[in-house]
mmCIF file of C-alpha atoms and ligand atoms in Angstrom:
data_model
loop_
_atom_site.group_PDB
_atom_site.id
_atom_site.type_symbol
_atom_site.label_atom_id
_atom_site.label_comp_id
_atom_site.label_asym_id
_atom_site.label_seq_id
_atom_site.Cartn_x
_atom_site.Cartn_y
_atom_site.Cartn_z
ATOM 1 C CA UNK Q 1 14.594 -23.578 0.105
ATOM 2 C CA UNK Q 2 17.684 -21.276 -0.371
ATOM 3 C CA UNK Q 3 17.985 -19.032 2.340
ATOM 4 C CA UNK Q 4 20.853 -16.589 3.726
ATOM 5 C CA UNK Q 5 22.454 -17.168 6.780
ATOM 6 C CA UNK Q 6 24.670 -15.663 9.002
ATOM 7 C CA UNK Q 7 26.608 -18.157 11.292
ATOM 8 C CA UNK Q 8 29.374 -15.979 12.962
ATOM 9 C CA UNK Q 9 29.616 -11.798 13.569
ATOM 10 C CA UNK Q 10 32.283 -11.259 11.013
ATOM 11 C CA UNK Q 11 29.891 -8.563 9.087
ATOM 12 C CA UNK Q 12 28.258 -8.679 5.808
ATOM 13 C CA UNK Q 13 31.380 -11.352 4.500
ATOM 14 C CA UNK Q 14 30.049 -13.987 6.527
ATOM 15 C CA UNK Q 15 26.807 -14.119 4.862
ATOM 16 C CA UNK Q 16 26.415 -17.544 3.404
ATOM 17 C CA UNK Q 17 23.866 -19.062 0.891
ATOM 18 C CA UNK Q 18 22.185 -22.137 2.541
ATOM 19 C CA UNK Q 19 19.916 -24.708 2.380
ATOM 20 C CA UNK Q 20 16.954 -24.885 4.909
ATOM 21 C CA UNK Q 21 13.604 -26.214 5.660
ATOM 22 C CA UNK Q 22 10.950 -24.408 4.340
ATOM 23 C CA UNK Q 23 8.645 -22.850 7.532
ATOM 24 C CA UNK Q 24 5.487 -23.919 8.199
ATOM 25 C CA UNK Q 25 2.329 -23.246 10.400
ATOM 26 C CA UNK Q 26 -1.590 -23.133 9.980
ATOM 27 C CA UNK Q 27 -1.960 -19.975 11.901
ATOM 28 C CA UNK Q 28 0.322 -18.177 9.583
ATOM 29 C CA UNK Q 29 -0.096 -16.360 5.848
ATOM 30 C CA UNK Q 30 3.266 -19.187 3.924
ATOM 31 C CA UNK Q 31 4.704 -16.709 1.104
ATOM 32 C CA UNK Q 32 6.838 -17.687 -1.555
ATOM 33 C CA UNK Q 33 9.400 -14.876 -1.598
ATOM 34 C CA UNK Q 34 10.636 -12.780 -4.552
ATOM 35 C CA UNK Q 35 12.834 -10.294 -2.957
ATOM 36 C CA UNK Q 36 14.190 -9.189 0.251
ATOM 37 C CA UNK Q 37 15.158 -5.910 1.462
ATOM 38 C CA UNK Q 38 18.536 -5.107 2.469
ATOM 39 C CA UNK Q 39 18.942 -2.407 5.639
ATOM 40 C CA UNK Q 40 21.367 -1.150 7.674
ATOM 41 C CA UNK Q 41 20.238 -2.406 10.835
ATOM 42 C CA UNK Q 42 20.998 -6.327 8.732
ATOM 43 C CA UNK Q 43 24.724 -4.846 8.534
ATOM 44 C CA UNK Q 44 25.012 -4.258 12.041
ATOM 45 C CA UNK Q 45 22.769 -7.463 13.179
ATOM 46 C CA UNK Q 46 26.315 -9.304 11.110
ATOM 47 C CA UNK Q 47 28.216 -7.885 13.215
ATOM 48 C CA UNK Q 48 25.989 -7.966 16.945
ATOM 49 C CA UNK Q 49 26.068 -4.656 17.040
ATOM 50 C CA UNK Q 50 22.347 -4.110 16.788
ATOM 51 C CA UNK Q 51 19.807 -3.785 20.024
ATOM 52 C CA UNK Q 52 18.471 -7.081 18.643
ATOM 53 C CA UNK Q 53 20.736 -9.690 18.759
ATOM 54 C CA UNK Q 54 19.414 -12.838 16.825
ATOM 55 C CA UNK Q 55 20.911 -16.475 18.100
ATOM 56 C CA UNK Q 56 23.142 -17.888 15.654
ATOM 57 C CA UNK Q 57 22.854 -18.737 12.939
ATOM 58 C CA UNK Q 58 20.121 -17.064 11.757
ATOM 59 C CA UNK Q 59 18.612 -15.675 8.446
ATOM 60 C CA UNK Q 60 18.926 -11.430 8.253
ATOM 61 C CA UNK Q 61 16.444 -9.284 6.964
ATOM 62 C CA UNK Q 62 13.408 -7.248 7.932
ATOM 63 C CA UNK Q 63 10.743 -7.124 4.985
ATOM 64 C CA UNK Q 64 10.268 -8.847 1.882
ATOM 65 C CA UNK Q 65 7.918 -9.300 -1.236
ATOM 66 C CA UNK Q 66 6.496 -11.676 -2.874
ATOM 67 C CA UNK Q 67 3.456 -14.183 -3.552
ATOM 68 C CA UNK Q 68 1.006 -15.819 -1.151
ATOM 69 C CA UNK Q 69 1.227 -19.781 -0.968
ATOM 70 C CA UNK Q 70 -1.185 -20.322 1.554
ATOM 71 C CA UNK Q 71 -3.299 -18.385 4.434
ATOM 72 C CA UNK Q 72 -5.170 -18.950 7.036
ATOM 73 C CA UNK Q 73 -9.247 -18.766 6.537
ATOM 74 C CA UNK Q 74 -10.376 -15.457 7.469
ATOM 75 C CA UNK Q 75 -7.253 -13.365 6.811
ATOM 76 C CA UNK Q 76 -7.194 -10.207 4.406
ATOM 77 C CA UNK Q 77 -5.021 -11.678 2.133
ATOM 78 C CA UNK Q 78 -5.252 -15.247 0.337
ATOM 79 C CA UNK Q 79 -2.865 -17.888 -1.839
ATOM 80 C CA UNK Q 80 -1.812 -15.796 -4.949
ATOM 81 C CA UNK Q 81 -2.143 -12.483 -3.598
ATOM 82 C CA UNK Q 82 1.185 -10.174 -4.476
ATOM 83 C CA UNK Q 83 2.108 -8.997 -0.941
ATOM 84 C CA UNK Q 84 5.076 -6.955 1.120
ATOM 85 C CA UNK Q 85 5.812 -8.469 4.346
ATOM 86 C CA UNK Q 86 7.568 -7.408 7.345
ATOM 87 C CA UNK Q 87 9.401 -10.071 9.573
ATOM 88 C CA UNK Q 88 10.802 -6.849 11.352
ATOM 89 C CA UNK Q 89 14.259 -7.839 12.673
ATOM 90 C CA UNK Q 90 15.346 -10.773 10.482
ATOM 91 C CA UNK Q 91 14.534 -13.914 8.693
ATOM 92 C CA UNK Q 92 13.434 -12.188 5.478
ATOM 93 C CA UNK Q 93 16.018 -13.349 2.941
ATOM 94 C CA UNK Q 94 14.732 -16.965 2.278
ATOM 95 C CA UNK Q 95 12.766 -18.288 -0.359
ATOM 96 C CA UNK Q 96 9.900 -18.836 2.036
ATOM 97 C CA UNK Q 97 8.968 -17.282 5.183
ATOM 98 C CA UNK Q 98 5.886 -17.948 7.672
ATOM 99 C CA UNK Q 99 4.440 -14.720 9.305
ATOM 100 C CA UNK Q 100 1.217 -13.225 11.127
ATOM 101 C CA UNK Q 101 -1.520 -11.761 9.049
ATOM 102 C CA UNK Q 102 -1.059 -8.581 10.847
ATOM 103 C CA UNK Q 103 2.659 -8.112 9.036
ATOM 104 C CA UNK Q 104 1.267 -8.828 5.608
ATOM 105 C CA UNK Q 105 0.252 -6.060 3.294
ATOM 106 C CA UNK Q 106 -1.686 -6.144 -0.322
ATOM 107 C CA UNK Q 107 0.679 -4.858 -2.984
ATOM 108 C CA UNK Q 108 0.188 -2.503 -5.380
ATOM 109 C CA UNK Q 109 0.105 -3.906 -9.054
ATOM 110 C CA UNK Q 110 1.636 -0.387 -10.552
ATOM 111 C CA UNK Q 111 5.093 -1.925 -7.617
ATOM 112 C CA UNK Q 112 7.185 -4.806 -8.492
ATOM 113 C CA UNK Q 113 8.129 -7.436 -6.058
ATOM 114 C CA UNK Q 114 11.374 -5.525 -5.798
ATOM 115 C CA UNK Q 115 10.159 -2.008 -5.262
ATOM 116 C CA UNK Q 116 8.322 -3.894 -2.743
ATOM 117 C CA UNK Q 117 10.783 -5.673 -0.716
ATOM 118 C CA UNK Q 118 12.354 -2.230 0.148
ATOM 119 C CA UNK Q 119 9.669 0.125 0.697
ATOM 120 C CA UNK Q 120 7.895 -0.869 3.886
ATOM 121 C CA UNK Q 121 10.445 -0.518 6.637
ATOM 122 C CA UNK Q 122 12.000 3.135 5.153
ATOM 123 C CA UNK Q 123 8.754 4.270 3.876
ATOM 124 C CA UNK Q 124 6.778 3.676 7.206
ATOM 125 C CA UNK Q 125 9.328 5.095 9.044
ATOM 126 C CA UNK Q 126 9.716 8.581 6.531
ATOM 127 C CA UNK Q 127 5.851 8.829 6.790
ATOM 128 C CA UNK Q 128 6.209 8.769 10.895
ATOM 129 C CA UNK Q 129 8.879 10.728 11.349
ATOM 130 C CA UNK Q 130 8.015 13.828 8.407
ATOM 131 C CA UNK Q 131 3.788 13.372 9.701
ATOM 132 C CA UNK Q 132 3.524 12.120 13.367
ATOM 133 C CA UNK Q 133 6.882 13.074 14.668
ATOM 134 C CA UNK Q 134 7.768 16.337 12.686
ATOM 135 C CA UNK Q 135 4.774 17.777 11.681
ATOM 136 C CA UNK Q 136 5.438 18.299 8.371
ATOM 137 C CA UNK Q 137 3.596 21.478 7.139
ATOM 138 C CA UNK Q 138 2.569 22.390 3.587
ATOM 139 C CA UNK Q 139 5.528 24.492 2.025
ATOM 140 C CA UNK Q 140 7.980 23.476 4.550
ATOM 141 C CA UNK Q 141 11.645 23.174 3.529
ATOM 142 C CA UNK Q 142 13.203 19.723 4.244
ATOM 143 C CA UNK Q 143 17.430 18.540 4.412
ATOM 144 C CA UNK Q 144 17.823 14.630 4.349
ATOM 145 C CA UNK Q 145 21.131 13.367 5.366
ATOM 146 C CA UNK Q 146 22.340 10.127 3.568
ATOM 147 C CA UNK Q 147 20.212 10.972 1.555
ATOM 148 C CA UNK Q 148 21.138 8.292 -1.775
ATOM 149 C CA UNK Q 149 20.475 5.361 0.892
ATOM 150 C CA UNK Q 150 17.144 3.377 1.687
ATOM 151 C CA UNK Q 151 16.177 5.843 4.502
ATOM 152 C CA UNK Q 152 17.436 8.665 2.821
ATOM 153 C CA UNK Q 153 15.807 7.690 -1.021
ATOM 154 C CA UNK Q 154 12.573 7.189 0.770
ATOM 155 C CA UNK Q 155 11.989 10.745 2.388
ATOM 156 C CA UNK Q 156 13.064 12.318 -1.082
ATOM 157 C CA UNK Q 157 9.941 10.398 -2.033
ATOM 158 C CA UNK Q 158 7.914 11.006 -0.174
ATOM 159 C CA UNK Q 159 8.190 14.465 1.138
ATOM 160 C CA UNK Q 160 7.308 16.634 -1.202
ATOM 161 C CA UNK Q 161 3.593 14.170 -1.776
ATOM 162 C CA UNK Q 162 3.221 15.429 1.955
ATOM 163 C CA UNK Q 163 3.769 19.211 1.474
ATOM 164 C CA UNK Q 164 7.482 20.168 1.273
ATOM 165 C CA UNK Q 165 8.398 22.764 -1.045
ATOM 166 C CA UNK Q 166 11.570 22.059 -0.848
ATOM 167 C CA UNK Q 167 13.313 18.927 -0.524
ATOM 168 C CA UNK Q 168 17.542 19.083 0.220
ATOM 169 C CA UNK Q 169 19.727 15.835 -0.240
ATOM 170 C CA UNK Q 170 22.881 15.870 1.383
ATOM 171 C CA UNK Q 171 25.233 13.189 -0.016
ATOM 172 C CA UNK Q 172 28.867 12.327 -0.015
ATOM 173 C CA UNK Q 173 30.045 11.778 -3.786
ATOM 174 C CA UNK Q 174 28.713 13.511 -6.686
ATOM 175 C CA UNK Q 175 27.591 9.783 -7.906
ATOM 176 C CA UNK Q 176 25.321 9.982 -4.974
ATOM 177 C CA UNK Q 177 23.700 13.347 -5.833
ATOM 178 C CA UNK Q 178 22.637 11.725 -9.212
ATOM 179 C CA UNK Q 179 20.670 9.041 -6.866
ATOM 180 C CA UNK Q 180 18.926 11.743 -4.861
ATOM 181 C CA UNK Q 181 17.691 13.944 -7.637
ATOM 182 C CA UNK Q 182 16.480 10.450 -9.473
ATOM 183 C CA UNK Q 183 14.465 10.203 -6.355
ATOM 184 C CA UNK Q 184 13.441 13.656 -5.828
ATOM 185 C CA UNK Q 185 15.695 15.991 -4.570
ATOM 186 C CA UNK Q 186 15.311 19.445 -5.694
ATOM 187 C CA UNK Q 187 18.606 20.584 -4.775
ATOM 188 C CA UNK Q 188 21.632 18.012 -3.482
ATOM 189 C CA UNK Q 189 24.696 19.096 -1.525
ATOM 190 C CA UNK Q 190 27.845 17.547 -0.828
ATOM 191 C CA UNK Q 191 27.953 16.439 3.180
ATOM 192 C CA UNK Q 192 31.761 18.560 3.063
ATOM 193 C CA UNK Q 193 30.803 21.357 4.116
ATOM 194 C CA UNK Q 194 26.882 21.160 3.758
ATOM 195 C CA UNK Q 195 26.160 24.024 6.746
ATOM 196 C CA UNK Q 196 27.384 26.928 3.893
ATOM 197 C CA UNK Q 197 25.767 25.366 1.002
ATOM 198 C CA UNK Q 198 21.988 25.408 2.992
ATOM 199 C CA UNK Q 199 22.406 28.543 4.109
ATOM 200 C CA UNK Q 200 23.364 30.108 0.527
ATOM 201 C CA UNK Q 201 20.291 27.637 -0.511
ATOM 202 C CA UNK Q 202 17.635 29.206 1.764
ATOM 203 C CA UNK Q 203 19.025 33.182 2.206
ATOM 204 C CA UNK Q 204 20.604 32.009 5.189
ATOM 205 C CA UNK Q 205 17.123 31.398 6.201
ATOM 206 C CA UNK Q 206 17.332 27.384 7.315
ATOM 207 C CA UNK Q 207 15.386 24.520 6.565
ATOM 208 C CA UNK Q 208 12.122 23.768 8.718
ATOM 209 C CA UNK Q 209 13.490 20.246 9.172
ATOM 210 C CA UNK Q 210 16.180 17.984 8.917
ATOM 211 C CA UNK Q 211 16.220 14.249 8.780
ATOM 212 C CA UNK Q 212 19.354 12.693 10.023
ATOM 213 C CA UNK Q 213 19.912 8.926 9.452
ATOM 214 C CA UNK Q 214 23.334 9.502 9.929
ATOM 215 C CA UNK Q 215 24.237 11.349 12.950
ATOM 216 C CA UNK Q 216 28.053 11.887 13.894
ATOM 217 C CA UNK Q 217 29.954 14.686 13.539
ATOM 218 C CA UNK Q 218 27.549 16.500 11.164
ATOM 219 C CA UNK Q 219 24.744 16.848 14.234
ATOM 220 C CA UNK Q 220 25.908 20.165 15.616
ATOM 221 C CA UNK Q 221 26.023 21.479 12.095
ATOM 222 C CA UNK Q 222 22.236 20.571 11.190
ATOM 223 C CA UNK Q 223 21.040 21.973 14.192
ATOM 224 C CA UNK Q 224 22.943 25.142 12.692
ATOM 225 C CA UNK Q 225 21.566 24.539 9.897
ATOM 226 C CA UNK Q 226 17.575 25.046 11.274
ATOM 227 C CA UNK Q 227 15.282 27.759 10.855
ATOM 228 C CA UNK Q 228 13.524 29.593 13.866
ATOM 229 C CA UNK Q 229 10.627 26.998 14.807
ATOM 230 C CA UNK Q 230 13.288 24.180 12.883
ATOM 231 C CA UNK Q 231 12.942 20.302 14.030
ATOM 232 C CA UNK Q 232 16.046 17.841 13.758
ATOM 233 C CA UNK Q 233 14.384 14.190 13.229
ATOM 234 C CA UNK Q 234 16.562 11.944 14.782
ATOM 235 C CA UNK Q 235 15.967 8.309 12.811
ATOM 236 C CA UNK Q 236 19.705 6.492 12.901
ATOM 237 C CA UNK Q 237 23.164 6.838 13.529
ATOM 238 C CA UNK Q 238 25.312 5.115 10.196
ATOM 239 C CA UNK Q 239 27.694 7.799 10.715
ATOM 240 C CA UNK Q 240 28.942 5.285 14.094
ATOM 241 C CA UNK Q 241 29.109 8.210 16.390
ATOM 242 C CA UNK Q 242 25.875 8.720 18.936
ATOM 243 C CA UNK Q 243 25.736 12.497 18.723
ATOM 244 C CA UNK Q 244 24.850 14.711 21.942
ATOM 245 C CA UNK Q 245 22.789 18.160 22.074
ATOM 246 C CA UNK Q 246 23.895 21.452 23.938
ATOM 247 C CA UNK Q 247 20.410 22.047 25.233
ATOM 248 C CA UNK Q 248 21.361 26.203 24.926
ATOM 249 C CA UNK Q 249 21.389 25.918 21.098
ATOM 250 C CA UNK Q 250 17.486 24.748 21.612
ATOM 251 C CA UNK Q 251 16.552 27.266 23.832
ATOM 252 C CA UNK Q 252 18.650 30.557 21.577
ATOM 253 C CA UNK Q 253 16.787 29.163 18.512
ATOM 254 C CA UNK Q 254 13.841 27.970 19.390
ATOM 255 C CA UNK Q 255 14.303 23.819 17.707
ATOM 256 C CA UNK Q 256 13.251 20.875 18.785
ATOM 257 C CA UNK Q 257 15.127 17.660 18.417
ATOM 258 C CA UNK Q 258 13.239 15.099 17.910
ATOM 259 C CA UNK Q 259 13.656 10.976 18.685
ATOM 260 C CA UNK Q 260 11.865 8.884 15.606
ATOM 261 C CA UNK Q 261 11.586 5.159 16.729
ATOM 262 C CA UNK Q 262 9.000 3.573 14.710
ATOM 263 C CA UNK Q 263 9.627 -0.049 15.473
ATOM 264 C CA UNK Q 264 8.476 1.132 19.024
ATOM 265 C CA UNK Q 265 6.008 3.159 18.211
ATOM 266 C CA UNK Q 266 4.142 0.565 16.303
ATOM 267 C CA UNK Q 267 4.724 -2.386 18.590
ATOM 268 C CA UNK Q 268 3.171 0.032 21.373
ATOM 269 C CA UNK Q 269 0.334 1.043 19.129
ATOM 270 C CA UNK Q 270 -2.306 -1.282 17.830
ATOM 271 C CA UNK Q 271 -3.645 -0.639 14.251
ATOM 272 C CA UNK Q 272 -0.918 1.887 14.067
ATOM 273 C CA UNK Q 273 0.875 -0.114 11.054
ATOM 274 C CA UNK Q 274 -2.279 -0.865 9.070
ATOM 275 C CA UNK Q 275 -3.059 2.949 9.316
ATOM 276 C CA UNK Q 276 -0.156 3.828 8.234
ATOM 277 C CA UNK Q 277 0.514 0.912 5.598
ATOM 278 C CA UNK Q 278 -3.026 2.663 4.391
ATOM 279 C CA UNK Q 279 -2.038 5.965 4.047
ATOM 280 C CA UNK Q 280 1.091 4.971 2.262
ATOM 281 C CA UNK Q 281 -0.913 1.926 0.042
ATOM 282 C CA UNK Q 282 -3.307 5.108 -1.539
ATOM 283 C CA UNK Q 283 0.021 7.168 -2.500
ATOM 284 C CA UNK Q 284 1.494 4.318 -4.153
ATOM 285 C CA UNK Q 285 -1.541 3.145 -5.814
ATOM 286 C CA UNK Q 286 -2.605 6.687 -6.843
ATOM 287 C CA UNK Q 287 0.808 7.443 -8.366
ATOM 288 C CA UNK Q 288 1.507 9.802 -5.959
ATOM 289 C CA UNK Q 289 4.575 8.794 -4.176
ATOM 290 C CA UNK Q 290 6.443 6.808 -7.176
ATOM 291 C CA UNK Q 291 7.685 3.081 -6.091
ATOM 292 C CA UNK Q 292 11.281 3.171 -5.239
ATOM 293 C CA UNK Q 293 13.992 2.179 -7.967
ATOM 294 C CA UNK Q 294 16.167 -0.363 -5.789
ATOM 295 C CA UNK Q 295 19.413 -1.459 -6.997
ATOM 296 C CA UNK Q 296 19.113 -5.353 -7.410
ATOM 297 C CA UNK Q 297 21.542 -7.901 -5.857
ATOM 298 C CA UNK Q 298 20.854 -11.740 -6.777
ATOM 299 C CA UNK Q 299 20.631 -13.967 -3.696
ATOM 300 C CA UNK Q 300 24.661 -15.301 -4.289
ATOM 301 C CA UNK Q 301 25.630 -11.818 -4.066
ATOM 302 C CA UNK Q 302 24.066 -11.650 -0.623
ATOM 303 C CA UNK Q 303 27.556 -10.994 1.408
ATOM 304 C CA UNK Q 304 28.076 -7.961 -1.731
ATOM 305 C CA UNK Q 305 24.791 -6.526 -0.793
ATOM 306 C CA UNK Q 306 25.439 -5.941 2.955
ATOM 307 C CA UNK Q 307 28.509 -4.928 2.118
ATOM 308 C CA UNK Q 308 27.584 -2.290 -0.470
ATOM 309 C CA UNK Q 309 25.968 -0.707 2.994
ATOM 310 C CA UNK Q 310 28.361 -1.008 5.265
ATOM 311 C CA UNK Q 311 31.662 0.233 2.862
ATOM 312 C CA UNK Q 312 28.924 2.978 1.415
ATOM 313 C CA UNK Q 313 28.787 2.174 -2.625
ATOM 314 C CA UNK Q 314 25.305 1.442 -2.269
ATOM 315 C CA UNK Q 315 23.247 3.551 -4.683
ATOM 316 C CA UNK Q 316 19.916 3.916 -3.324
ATOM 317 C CA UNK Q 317 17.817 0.902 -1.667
ATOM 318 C CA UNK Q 318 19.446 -2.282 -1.973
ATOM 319 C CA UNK Q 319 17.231 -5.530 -2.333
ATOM 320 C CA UNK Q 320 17.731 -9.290 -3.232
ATOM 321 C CA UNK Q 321 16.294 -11.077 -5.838
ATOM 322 C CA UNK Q 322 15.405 -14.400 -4.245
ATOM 323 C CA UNK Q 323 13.261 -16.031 -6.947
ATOM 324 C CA UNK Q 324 12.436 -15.136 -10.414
HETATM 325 N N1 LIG B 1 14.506 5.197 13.792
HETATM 326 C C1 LIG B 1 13.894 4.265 13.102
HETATM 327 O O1 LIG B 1 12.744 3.923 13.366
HETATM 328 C C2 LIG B 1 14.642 3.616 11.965
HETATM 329 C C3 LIG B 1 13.982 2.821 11.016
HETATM 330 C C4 LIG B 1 14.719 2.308 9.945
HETATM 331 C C5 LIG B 1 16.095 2.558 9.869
HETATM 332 N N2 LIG B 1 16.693 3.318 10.846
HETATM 333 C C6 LIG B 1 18.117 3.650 10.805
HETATM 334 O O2 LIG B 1 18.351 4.541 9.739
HETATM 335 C C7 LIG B 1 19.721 4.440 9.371
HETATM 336 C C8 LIG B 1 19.831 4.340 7.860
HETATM 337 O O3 LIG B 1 19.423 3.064 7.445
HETATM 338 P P1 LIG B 1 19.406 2.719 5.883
HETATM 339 O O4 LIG B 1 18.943 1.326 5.764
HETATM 340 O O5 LIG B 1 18.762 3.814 5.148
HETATM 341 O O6 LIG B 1 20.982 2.756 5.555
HETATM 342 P P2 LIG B 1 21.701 2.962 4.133
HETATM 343 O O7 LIG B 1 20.805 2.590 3.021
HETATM 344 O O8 LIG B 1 23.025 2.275 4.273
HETATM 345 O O9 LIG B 1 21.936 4.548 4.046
HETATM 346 C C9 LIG B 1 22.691 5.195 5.028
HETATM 347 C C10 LIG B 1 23.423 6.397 4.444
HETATM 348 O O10 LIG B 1 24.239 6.899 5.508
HETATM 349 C C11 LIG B 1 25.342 7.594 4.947
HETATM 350 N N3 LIG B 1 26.548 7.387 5.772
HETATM 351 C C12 LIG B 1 27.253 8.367 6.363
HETATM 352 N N4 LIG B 1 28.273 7.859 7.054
HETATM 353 C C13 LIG B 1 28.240 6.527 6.892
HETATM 354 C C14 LIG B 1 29.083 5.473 7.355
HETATM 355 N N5 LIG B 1 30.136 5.694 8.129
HETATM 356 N N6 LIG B 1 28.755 4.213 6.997
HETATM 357 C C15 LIG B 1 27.695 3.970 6.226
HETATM 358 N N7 LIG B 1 26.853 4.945 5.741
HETATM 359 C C16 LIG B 1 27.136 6.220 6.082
HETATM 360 C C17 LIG B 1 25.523 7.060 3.529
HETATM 361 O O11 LIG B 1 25.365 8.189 2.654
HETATM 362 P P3 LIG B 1 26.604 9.079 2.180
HETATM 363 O O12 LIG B 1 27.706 8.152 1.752
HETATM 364 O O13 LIG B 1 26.029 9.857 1.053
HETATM 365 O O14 LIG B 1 26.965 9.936 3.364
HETATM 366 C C18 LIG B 1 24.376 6.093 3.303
HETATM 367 O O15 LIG B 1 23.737 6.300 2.050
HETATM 368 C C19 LIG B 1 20.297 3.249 10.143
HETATM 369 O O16 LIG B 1 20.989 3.735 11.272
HETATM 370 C C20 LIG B 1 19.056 2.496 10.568
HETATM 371 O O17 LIG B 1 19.271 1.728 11.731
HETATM 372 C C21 LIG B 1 15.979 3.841 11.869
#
């Protein structure tokens, strides 16, 4: 099988197109793979930058779609079921990949193999950070940072299905702000100078959350940029710098900041994915939450793809087309 592989930390250039052996294993659900998503934890993994730090060389990649070959008797899925998978930290970008049941989901038919290769990871992680770690209530008002990237395209999705009224993209390029209102923004502002553009937005009233992929030098300004009550989400940090919190600004305003780690939290918490894969499954089936419109790389332009993340031209979710 062709498979992408990363053999030294020179970044997304030193992704290579390879041939491997396919996996293998009775005890696991064999699918033929149609399309990989593309993250920005992959970026940093090319450059060992990431918590996890994979033995090299290894195959990137944390979720993928595509077509069950073979599974083991009993499981929920069976050979020629259309699935999304999850490998988690890498080894989805190959043509074939072996995993667990329990990281296997049904697909939708109304989402293609390449909506579906970049929904789990961002969408799972939107629906626990907006639900079980903000609290999302019905009418709230909600700014997304980075918003025209895979973390940032996915809460712009799904937001308003779970009760905001209001749904802010911040962005850097004007480009961008065309992504984010394709994906649901109602309003977009440029990330220069986004603190005066919310409050003219909201009466100088504040948004009830903020979800910050991004961190940096922005931080201080979101927290600014709260209502009374207001929670910061705190889900990544693409910006580079880790920010830190003045604890006063909390206790003047009454806001919460608020850590978001959903690989932890599901790891730690058995059945927690398949509830929430269930929750999410009915919005996408039910039309509810529309499939996300990924921009497409084929499998040669791997080293393109993970660089369209890391040098920021990436418009929307990226994913690559392994077969088809
Ligand atoms: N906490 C969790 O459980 C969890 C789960 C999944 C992912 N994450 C994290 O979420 C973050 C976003 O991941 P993603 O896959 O959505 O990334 P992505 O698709 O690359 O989007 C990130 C966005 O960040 C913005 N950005 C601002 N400064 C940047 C910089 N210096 N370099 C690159 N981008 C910059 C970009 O938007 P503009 O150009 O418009 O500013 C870009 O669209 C990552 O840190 C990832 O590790 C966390």
């Amino acid at each position: 099988m062709r498979a992408v592989q990363i053999s030294h930390l020179d970044g997304p250039t030193a992704a290579r197109v390879v041939d491997l052996d396919e996996p293998s294993g009775d005890d696991m659900v064999i699918i033929d793979v149609h399309a990989a998503g593309v993250a920005f934890p992959d970026v940093l993994q090319s450059r060992g930058l990431y918590q996890h730090k994979p033995e090299l060389p290894f195959v990137p990649g944390g979720e993928a779609a595509g077509v069950v070959r073979s599974a083991p008797a009993g499981a929920h899925v069976r050979a020629g079921d259309r699935v999304a998978a999850l490998t988690m930290l890498n080894g989805a970008m190959a043509q074939v990949i072996a995993l667990p049941a329990a990281q296997v989901f049904k697909l939708p038919d109304v989402v293609s193999f390449e909506a579906g290769a970049g929904l789990l990871f961002n969408d799972l992680t939107v629906l626990f950070a907006l639900t079980t770690r903000g609290k999302l209530s019905e009418g709230a008002t909600v700014l997304v940072h980075g918003a025209a990237g895979g973390i940032g395209t996915s809460a712009l999705r799904l937001a308003a299905p779970l009760g905001a009224s209001r749904v802010i993209a911040v962005v850097s390029t004007e480009a961008k702000a065309e992504v984010a209102q394709a994906a649901g923004a109602t309003d977009t502002v440029l990330a220069e100078g986004f603190r005066g553009a919310v409050a003219e937005l909201t009466g100088g009233k504040g948004v009830d959350l903020v979800l910050d992929p991004v961190g940096g030098d922005r931080f201080t300004d979101s927290l600014r940029s709260l209502a009374p009550g207001g929670k910061l989400l705190v889900v990544g940090f693409t910006g580079g710098e880790i920010p830190t919190v003045k604890v006063n600004r909390l206790l003047l305003n009454n806001i919460d900041v608020v850590g978001v780690g959903w690989g932890a939290w599901v790891m730690s918490h058995p059945g927690e994915l398949q509830r929430q894969w269930d929750v999410l499954e009915q919005l996408l089936a039910s039309g509810t939450v529309p499939a996300p419109q990924p921009e497409v790389f084929a499998l040669e332009d791997a080293a393109d793809a993970l660089s369209a993340l890391e040098n920021r031209t990436a418009a929307g979710k990226v994913v690559l087309r392994l077969l088809g």
